[in-house]
CSV table of C-alpha atoms in Angstrom, one decimal:
chain,number,residue,atom,x,y,z
A,213,UNK,CA,196.9,56.1,102.3
A,214,UNK,CA,193.5,57.9,101.7
A,215,UNK,CA,192.8,61.7,101.2
A,216,UNK,CA,191.5,63.6,104.1
A,217,UNK,CA,188.1,64.1,104.3
A,218,UNK,CA,186.3,67.0,103.2
A,219,UNK,CA,182.7,68.4,105.3
A,220,UNK,CA,181.0,71.2,103.6
A,221,UNK,CA,179.2,73.5,105.6
A,222,UNK,CA,176.4,74.4,102.7
A,223,UNK,CA,174.7,77.2,102.8
A,224,UNK,CA,172.8,78.3,99.5
A,225,UNK,CA,172.7,74.6,97.3
A,226,UNK,CA,173.4,76.4,94.0
A,227,UNK,CA,176.6,77.5,95.3
A,228,UNK,CA,177.5,74.3,97.4
A,229,UNK,CA,176.5,72.2,94.3
A,230,UNK,CA,179.1,73.9,92.0
A,231,UNK,CA,181.9,73.3,94.8
A,232,UNK,CA,181.1,69.8,95.3
A,233,UNK,CA,181.0,68.9,91.7
A,234,UNK,CA,184.1,71.0,91.3
A,235,UNK,CA,185.7,68.6,93.8
A,236,UNK,CA,184.6,65.7,92.7
A,237,UNK,CA,184.8,65.7,89.2
A,238,UNK,CA,188.6,67.4,89.2
A,239,UNK,CA,190.2,65.6,91.8
A,240,UNK,CA,190.5,62.2,88.9
A,241,UNK,CA,193.2,64.4,87.2
A,242,UNK,CA,195.1,64.6,90.6
A,243,UNK,CA,194.4,61.0,91.9
A,244,UNK,CA,193.3,58.4,89.3
A,245,UNK,CA,190.4,57.6,87.5
A,246,UNK,CA,187.2,58.5,89.0
A,247,UNK,CA,189.1,59.1,92.6
A,248,UNK,CA,187.9,61.7,94.8
A,249,UNK,CA,188.2,62.8,98.5
A,250,UNK,CA,185.3,61.7,101.0
A,251,UNK,CA,182.8,64.5,100.9
A,252,UNK,CA,179.9,64.9,103.4
A,253,UNK,CA,177.9,68.1,103.0
A,254,UNK,CA,175.6,69.7,105.1
A,255,UNK,CA,172.9,72.0,104.4
A,256,UNK,CA,170.6,73.7,107.1
A,257,UNK,CA,167.7,76.0,105.5
A,258,UNK,CA,168.6,78.8,103.5
A,259,UNK,CA,165.9,80.5,105.0
A,260,UNK,CA,167.1,80.0,108.5
A,261,UNK,CA,170.2,81.9,107.4
A,262,UNK,CA,168.7,84.7,105.9
A,263,UNK,CA,166.5,84.7,108.6
A,264,UNK,CA,169.6,86.0,110.6
A,265,UNK,CA,171.5,87.7,108.0
A,266,UNK,CA,167.9,90.1,107.2
A,267,UNK,CA,168.1,91.1,111.1
A,268,UNK,CA,172.0,91.3,110.8
A,269,UNK,CA,172.7,88.7,113.6
A,270,UNK,CA,175.8,87.3,112.9
A,271,UNK,CA,176.2,85.5,115.8
A,272,UNK,CA,173.6,83.4,115.2
A,273,UNK,CA,175.1,83.1,111.2
A,274,UNK,CA,177.7,81.6,113.2
A,275,UNK,CA,176.1,79.4,115.4
A,276,UNK,CA,174.2,77.6,112.6
A,277,UNK,CA,178.1,77.4,111.0
A,278,UNK,CA,178.7,75.5,114.1
A,279,UNK,CA,176.3,73.5,113.9
A,280,UNK,CA,177.2,72.6,110.6
A,281,UNK,CA,181.0,71.8,111.5
A,282,UNK,CA,179.9,69.6,114.3
A,283,UNK,CA,177.9,67.4,112.6
A,284,UNK,CA,180.4,67.3,109.9
A,285,UNK,CA,183.0,66.4,112.8
A,286,UNK,CA,180.8,63.3,113.8
A,287,UNK,CA,181.1,61.9,110.5
A,288,UNK,CA,184.5,62.1,109.9
A,289,UNK,CA,185.1,65.1,108.2
A,290,UNK,CA,188.9,66.2,109.0
A,291,UNK,CA,188.0,69.7,107.9
A,292,UNK,CA,185.5,72.3,106.6
A,293,UNK,CA,185.0,74.4,103.6
A,294,UNK,CA,181.7,77.1,103.3
A,295,UNK,CA,181.0,77.7,99.8
A,296,UNK,CA,179.3,81.2,100.8
A,297,UNK,CA,181.1,84.4,101.0
A,298,UNK,CA,178.5,86.3,102.6
A,299,UNK,CA,178.2,84.5,106.0
A,300,UNK,CA,182.2,83.9,106.6
A,301,UNK,CA,182.1,87.1,108.0
A,302,UNK,CA,180.4,85.3,111.0
A,303,UNK,CA,183.1,83.1,111.4
A,304,UNK,CA,185.5,85.0,113.8
A,305,UNK,CA,182.6,84.4,116.4
A,306,UNK,CA,183.0,80.6,116.3
A,307,UNK,CA,186.4,79.5,114.5
A,308,UNK,CA,188.1,79.1,118.4
A,309,UNK,CA,185.0,76.7,119.4
A,310,UNK,CA,184.8,74.7,116.2
A,311,UNK,CA,185.8,71.1,116.4
A,312,UNK,CA,187.2,71.4,112.9
A,313,UNK,CA,189.5,74.0,111.0
A,314,UNK,CA,188.0,75.7,108.5
A,315,UNK,CA,189.4,76.8,104.7
A,316,UNK,CA,188.5,80.8,104.7
A,317,UNK,CA,187.5,81.5,101.0
A,318,UNK,CA,188.4,85.1,100.9
A,319,UNK,CA,192.2,83.3,101.4
A,320,UNK,CA,191.8,81.3,98.7
A,321,UNK,CA,190.8,84.3,96.5
A,322,UNK,CA,193.7,86.6,97.6
A,323,UNK,CA,196.3,83.7,97.3
A,324,UNK,CA,195.4,83.8,93.7
A,325,UNK,CA,195.1,87.2,93.0
A,326,UNK,CA,198.7,87.9,94.4
A,327,UNK,CA,199.8,84.4,92.7
A,328,UNK,CA,198.8,86.1,89.4
A,329,UNK,CA,200.3,89.3,89.9
A,330,UNK,CA,196.9,91.3,90.2
A,331,UNK,CA,197.1,94.6,91.4
A,332,UNK,CA,193.5,96.0,91.5
A,333,UNK,CA,190.9,93.7,92.6
A,334,UNK,CA,187.3,94.5,91.7
A,335,UNK,CA,185.2,92.8,94.4
A,336,UNK,CA,181.0,91.4,93.3
A,337,UNK,CA,178.7,90.0,96.1
A,338,UNK,CA,175.8,90.4,98.1
A,339,UNK,CA,175.5,93.8,99.3
A,340,UNK,CA,176.4,92.2,102.9
A,341,UNK,CA,179.6,90.5,101.5
A,342,UNK,CA,181.1,93.6,99.8
A,343,UNK,CA,180.0,95.9,102.7
A,344,UNK,CA,181.9,93.4,105.2
A,345,UNK,CA,185.3,92.9,106.2
A,346,UNK,CA,185.8,89.4,104.4
A,347,UNK,CA,187.7,90.6,101.8
A,348,UNK,CA,190.5,93.2,102.2
A,349,UNK,CA,189.5,97.1,102.0
A,350,UNK,CA,191.5,97.8,99.0
A,351,UNK,CA,189.3,95.4,96.5
A,352,UNK,CA,186.9,97.9,94.8
A,353,UNK,CA,183.8,97.9,95.8
A,354,UNK,CA,180.5,98.5,93.3
A,355,UNK,CA,178.9,101.7,93.8
A,356,UNK,CA,175.5,101.3,96.3
A,357,UNK,CA,173.0,100.8,93.8
A,358,UNK,CA,175.1,98.3,91.7
A,359,UNK,CA,175.2,96.5,95.1
A,360,UNK,CA,171.3,96.5,95.4
A,361,UNK,CA,170.7,95.0,91.9
A,362,UNK,CA,173.7,92.3,91.9
A,363,UNK,CA,171.9,91.3,95.5
A,364,UNK,CA,168.7,91.0,93.6
A,365,UNK,CA,169.9,89.2,91.0
A,366,UNK,CA,171.9,86.6,93.2
A,367,UNK,CA,168.9,86.4,96.0
A,368,UNK,CA,166.0,86.4,93.9
A,369,UNK,CA,167.2,84.6,90.9
A,370,UNK,CA,170.7,82.6,90.9
A,371,UNK,CA,170.1,81.1,94.2
A,372,UNK,CA,166.9,79.7,93.2
A,373,UNK,CA,168.7,78.7,89.6
A,374,UNK,CA,167.3,81.1,87.3
A,375,UNK,CA,169.6,82.4,84.7
A,376,UNK,CA,168.5,85.1,82.2
A,377,UNK,CA,170.6,86.8,79.6
A,378,UNK,CA,170.3,90.4,81.4
A,379,UNK,CA,172.0,88.9,84.2
A,380,UNK,CA,175.3,88.9,82.2
A,381,UNK,CA,174.7,92.0,80.6
A,382,UNK,CA,174.4,93.9,84.1
A,383,UNK,CA,177.5,92.1,85.3
A,384,UNK,CA,179.4,92.8,82.3
A,385,UNK,CA,178.3,96.7,82.4
A,386,UNK,CA,179.3,96.8,86.5
A,387,UNK,CA,182.5,95.1,85.4
A,388,UNK,CA,183.3,97.2,82.5
A,389,UNK,CA,182.7,100.1,84.7
A,390,UNK,CA,185.2,98.9,87.4
A,391,UNK,CA,187.7,97.9,84.5
A,392,UNK,CA,187.5,101.8,83.6
A,393,UNK,CA,188.6,102.8,87.3
A,394,UNK,CA,191.9,100.3,87.0
A,395,UNK,CA,190.9,97.2,88.1
A,396,UNK,CA,193.1,94.3,86.2
A,397,UNK,CA,190.5,91.4,87.5
A,398,UNK,CA,187.4,90.7,89.2
A,399,UNK,CA,186.7,88.3,92.1
A,400,UNK,CA,183.3,86.7,92.0
A,401,UNK,CA,182.8,86.6,95.4
A,402,UNK,CA,179.5,85.1,95.2
A,403,UNK,CA,179.1,81.2,95.2
A,404,UNK,CA,176.6,82.0,92.5
A,405,UNK,CA,178.1,84.2,90.1
A,406,UNK,CA,180.3,81.7,88.2
A,407,UNK,CA,176.8,80.3,87.4
A,408,UNK,CA,176.8,83.2,84.7
A,409,UNK,CA,180.3,84.9,84.6
A,410,UNK,CA,183.4,83.3,84.0
A,411,UNK,CA,187.0,84.6,81.8
A,412,UNK,CA,185.2,84.2,78.3
A,413,UNK,CA,182.1,87.0,79.0
A,414,UNK,CA,183.9,89.1,81.6
A,415,UNK,CA,185.4,92.4,80.7
A,416,UNK,CA,188.3,91.3,83.1
A,417,UNK,CA,190.1,88.3,84.1
A,418,UNK,CA,188.0,86.4,87.2
A,419,UNK,CA,188.6,84.9,90.6
A,420,UNK,CA,186.1,82.1,90.9
A,421,UNK,CA,185.7,81.5,94.4
A,422,UNK,CA,183.7,78.8,94.0
A,423,UNK,CA,186.4,76.8,92.2
A,424,UNK,CA,189.2,78.3,93.9
A,425,UNK,CA,187.7,77.1,97.3
A,426,UNK,CA,187.0,73.3,95.9
A,427,UNK,CA,190.4,73.4,94.7
A,428,UNK,CA,192.0,74.7,97.6
A,429,UNK,CA,190.3,71.9,99.7
A,430,UNK,CA,191.6,69.3,97.2
A,431,UNK,CA,194.8,70.5,97.8
A,432,UNK,CA,194.4,70.2,101.9
A,433,UNK,CA,192.8,66.9,101.2
A,434,UNK,CA,195.7,65.2,99.3
A,435,UNK,CA,198.1,66.9,100.9
A,436,UNK,CA,197.3,65.2,104.3
A,437,UNK,CA,197.0,62.0,103.1
A,438,UNK,CA,196.2,59.8,106.4
A,439,UNK,CA,196.6,56.0,106.6
A,440,UNK,CA,194.0,54.2,105.7
A,441,UNK,CA,191.8,52.2,107.9
Protein backbone atom coordinates (compact mmCIF):
# COMPACT_ATOMS: atom_id res chain seq x y z
CA UNK A 1 0.00 0.00 0.00
CA UNK A 2 1.30 3.45 -0.94
CA UNK A 3 0.19 6.89 0.21
CA UNK A 4 -1.54 9.12 -2.31
CA UNK A 5 0.63 11.19 -4.63
CA UNK A 6 0.66 14.86 -3.58
CA UNK A 7 0.73 17.54 -6.26
CA UNK A 8 2.00 20.99 -5.33
CA UNK A 9 0.82 23.87 -7.50
CA UNK A 10 3.52 26.36 -6.55
CA UNK A 11 3.47 30.12 -6.87
CA UNK A 12 6.46 31.56 -4.98
CA UNK A 13 9.55 29.42 -4.52
CA UNK A 14 10.15 30.16 -0.83
CA UNK A 15 6.64 29.21 0.33
CA UNK A 16 6.52 26.14 -1.88
CA UNK A 17 9.94 24.98 -0.71
CA UNK A 18 8.95 25.23 2.96
CA UNK A 19 5.75 23.28 2.29
CA UNK A 20 7.64 20.60 0.33
CA UNK A 21 10.31 20.26 3.01
CA UNK A 22 7.67 19.97 5.73
CA UNK A 23 5.95 17.10 3.93
CA UNK A 24 9.17 15.21 3.34
CA UNK A 25 10.72 15.76 6.78
CA UNK A 26 7.61 15.17 8.90
CA UNK A 27 6.34 12.12 7.02
CA UNK A 28 8.92 9.64 8.42
CA UNK A 29 7.45 10.01 11.91
CA UNK A 30 4.18 8.72 10.46
CA UNK A 31 5.38 6.30 7.79
CA UNK A 32 8.79 5.06 8.89
CA UNK A 33 12.42 6.02 8.46
CA UNK A 34 13.01 8.01 5.26
CA UNK A 35 9.47 7.34 3.98
CA UNK A 36 7.22 10.06 2.57
CA UNK A 37 4.48 10.24 -0.06
CA UNK A 38 5.37 10.83 -3.67
CA UNK A 39 5.41 14.59 -4.29
CA UNK A 40 5.45 16.48 -7.56
CA UNK A 41 5.85 20.26 -7.76
CA UNK A 42 4.88 22.41 -10.73
CA UNK A 43 6.11 26.00 -10.64
CA UNK A 44 5.19 28.49 -13.35
CA UNK A 45 6.91 31.87 -13.42
CA UNK A 46 6.05 34.02 -10.40
CA UNK A 47 6.34 36.97 -12.75
CA UNK A 48 3.46 35.66 -14.86
CA UNK A 49 1.31 35.27 -11.76
CA UNK A 50 2.18 38.78 -10.60
CA UNK A 51 1.37 40.33 -13.97
CA UNK A 52 -2.20 39.05 -13.58
CA UNK A 53 -2.42 39.97 -9.89
CA UNK A 54 -1.26 43.55 -10.44
CA UNK A 55 -4.01 43.90 -13.06
CA UNK A 56 -6.57 42.31 -10.77
CA UNK A 57 -7.19 39.60 -13.37
CA UNK A 58 -8.11 36.73 -11.07
CA UNK A 59 -9.65 34.56 -13.83
CA UNK A 60 -6.22 34.58 -15.50
CA UNK A 61 -4.59 33.62 -12.19
CA UNK A 62 -7.10 30.78 -11.98
CA UNK A 63 -6.18 29.52 -15.45
CA UNK A 64 -2.53 29.30 -14.39
CA UNK A 65 -3.60 27.26 -11.36
CA UNK A 66 -5.67 25.00 -13.62
CA UNK A 67 -2.68 24.46 -15.92
CA UNK A 68 -0.64 23.33 -12.91
CA UNK A 69 -3.39 20.93 -11.86
CA UNK A 70 -3.60 19.48 -15.37
CA UNK A 71 0.15 18.90 -15.53
CA UNK A 72 0.17 17.36 -12.05
CA UNK A 73 -2.70 15.06 -13.01
CA UNK A 74 -0.77 13.86 -16.07
CA UNK A 75 2.17 12.76 -13.90
CA UNK A 76 -0.09 10.86 -11.51
CA UNK A 77 -0.88 13.21 -8.62
CA UNK A 78 -4.03 12.29 -6.71
CA UNK A 79 -4.82 15.74 -5.31
CA UNK A 80 -3.38 19.26 -5.29
CA UNK A 81 -2.25 21.75 -2.68
CA UNK A 82 -1.25 25.34 -3.34
CA UNK A 83 1.20 26.80 -0.81
CA UNK A 84 0.13 30.36 -1.59
CA UNK A 85 -2.71 32.03 0.27
CA UNK A 86 -3.17 34.99 -2.07
CA UNK A 87 -4.05 33.08 -5.21
CA UNK A 88 -6.63 30.95 -3.42
CA UNK A 89 -9.10 33.74 -4.16
CA UNK A 90 -8.91 32.61 -7.80
CA UNK A 91 -9.62 28.95 -7.04
CA UNK A 92 -13.44 29.22 -7.33
CA UNK A 93 -13.06 30.14 -11.00
CA UNK A 94 -11.65 26.73 -11.93
CA UNK A 95 -12.23 24.31 -9.06
CA UNK A 96 -15.21 22.65 -10.78
CA UNK A 97 -13.11 22.13 -13.94
CA UNK A 98 -10.02 20.85 -12.17
CA UNK A 99 -8.97 17.27 -12.98
CA UNK A 100 -7.88 16.89 -9.34
CA UNK A 101 -9.37 17.91 -5.97
CA UNK A 102 -7.70 20.72 -4.03
CA UNK A 103 -7.02 21.09 -0.32
CA UNK A 104 -7.86 24.68 0.65
CA UNK A 105 -5.18 26.38 2.75
CA UNK A 106 -7.64 28.65 4.60
CA UNK A 107 -9.74 25.66 5.62
CA UNK A 108 -6.63 24.05 7.13
CA UNK A 109 -5.95 27.19 9.17
CA UNK A 110 -9.58 27.57 10.26
CA UNK A 111 -9.73 23.92 11.33
CA UNK A 112 -6.65 24.38 13.50
CA UNK A 113 -8.00 27.60 15.01
CA UNK A 114 -11.23 25.83 16.00
CA UNK A 115 -9.37 22.80 17.34
CA UNK A 116 -7.22 25.00 19.57
CA UNK A 117 -10.18 27.04 20.77
CA UNK A 118 -9.12 30.42 19.40
CA UNK A 119 -11.98 32.90 19.28
CA UNK A 120 -10.51 36.06 17.73
CA UNK A 121 -7.87 35.46 15.07
CA UNK A 122 -5.68 38.15 13.52
CA UNK A 123 -4.86 37.82 9.83
CA UNK A 124 -1.52 38.66 8.22
CA UNK A 125 -0.61 38.25 4.58
CA UNK A 126 -0.30 40.18 1.34
CA UNK A 127 -2.58 43.16 0.79
CA UNK A 128 -4.48 41.14 -1.80
CA UNK A 129 -5.07 38.30 0.63
CA UNK A 130 -6.23 40.38 3.61
CA UNK A 131 -8.57 42.36 1.36
CA UNK A 132 -10.14 39.19 -0.04
CA UNK A 133 -12.80 36.75 1.22
CA UNK A 134 -10.38 33.80 1.34
CA UNK A 135 -10.43 33.87 5.16
CA UNK A 136 -13.49 34.40 7.39
CA UNK A 137 -14.76 37.96 7.62
CA UNK A 138 -14.40 37.97 11.40
CA UNK A 139 -10.62 37.52 11.25
CA UNK A 140 -9.11 40.85 12.31
CA UNK A 141 -7.23 42.65 9.55
CA UNK A 142 -4.24 45.00 9.83
CA UNK A 143 -4.71 48.68 9.02
CA UNK A 144 -4.23 49.86 5.45
CA UNK A 145 -0.78 51.26 6.23
CA UNK A 146 0.22 48.00 7.93
CA UNK A 147 -1.01 46.01 4.94
CA UNK A 148 1.18 48.04 2.59
CA UNK A 149 4.32 47.55 4.68
CA UNK A 150 3.66 43.85 5.23
CA UNK A 151 3.08 43.49 1.50
CA UNK A 152 6.37 45.26 0.77
CA UNK A 153 8.26 42.96 3.13
CA UNK A 154 6.71 39.89 1.53
CA UNK A 155 6.98 40.84 -2.14
CA UNK A 156 10.24 42.79 -2.13
CA UNK A 157 12.14 40.67 0.37
CA UNK A 158 10.73 37.37 1.65
CA UNK A 159 9.78 35.87 -1.72
CA UNK A 160 13.37 36.60 -2.77
CA UNK A 161 14.80 34.83 0.27
CA UNK A 162 15.85 38.10 1.94
CA UNK A 163 15.45 37.93 5.74
CA UNK A 164 16.18 40.88 8.05
CA UNK A 165 15.76 41.56 11.79
CA UNK A 166 13.72 44.63 10.91
CA UNK A 167 11.05 42.41 9.35
CA UNK A 168 10.60 40.50 12.60
CA UNK A 169 10.40 43.73 14.58
CA UNK A 170 7.69 45.11 12.30
CA UNK A 171 5.59 41.96 12.47
CA UNK A 172 5.97 41.91 16.26
CA UNK A 173 4.73 45.50 16.39
CA UNK A 174 1.66 44.76 14.26
CA UNK A 175 0.84 41.49 16.01
CA UNK A 176 1.29 43.18 19.38
CA UNK A 177 -1.21 45.85 18.40
CA UNK A 178 -3.69 43.21 17.24
CA UNK A 179 -3.21 41.42 20.55
CA UNK A 180 -4.17 44.67 22.22
CA UNK A 181 -7.42 44.57 20.24
CA UNK A 182 -8.25 41.24 21.85
CA UNK A 183 -6.92 38.78 19.29
CA UNK A 184 -5.83 35.47 20.80
CA UNK A 185 -3.95 34.05 17.78
CA UNK A 186 -2.46 35.22 14.50
CA UNK A 187 -2.75 33.47 11.15
CA UNK A 188 0.52 33.61 9.22
CA UNK A 189 -1.38 33.59 5.96
CA UNK A 190 1.42 34.22 3.55
CA UNK A 191 3.49 31.10 3.13
CA UNK A 192 6.72 33.10 3.50
CA UNK A 193 5.85 34.69 6.85
CA UNK A 194 6.80 31.50 8.77
CA UNK A 195 10.35 32.03 7.50
CA UNK A 196 10.63 34.82 10.09
CA UNK A 197 7.72 34.43 12.56
CA UNK A 198 6.81 31.58 14.90
CA UNK A 199 5.52 30.89 18.39
CA UNK A 200 8.88 31.78 19.89
CA UNK A 201 9.01 35.37 18.65
CA UNK A 202 5.34 36.25 18.08
CA UNK A 203 3.29 38.17 20.68
CA UNK A 204 0.41 35.79 19.84
CA UNK A 205 0.20 32.03 19.20
CA UNK A 206 0.70 31.44 15.48
CA UNK A 207 -1.30 29.53 12.91
CA UNK A 208 1.35 28.61 10.34
CA UNK A 209 -0.55 28.26 7.07
CA UNK A 210 2.40 26.68 5.25
CA UNK A 211 2.99 23.85 7.68
CA UNK A 212 -0.72 23.35 8.40
CA UNK A 213 -1.33 22.82 4.68
CA UNK A 214 1.61 20.41 4.46
CA UNK A 215 0.35 18.42 7.45
CA UNK A 216 -3.18 18.30 6.06
CA UNK A 217 -1.76 16.98 2.79
CA UNK A 218 0.20 14.33 4.67
CA UNK A 219 -2.91 13.27 6.57
CA UNK A 220 -4.93 13.02 3.37
CA UNK A 221 -2.20 11.12 1.53
CA UNK A 222 -1.83 8.58 4.32
CA UNK A 223 -5.56 8.18 4.92
CA UNK A 224 -6.17 7.56 1.23
CA UNK A 225 -3.55 4.86 0.68
CA UNK A 226 -3.84 3.02 -2.60
CA UNK A 227 -2.53 -0.32 -3.76
CA UNK A 228 0.94 -0.18 -5.24
CA UNK A 229 1.07 -0.76 -8.99
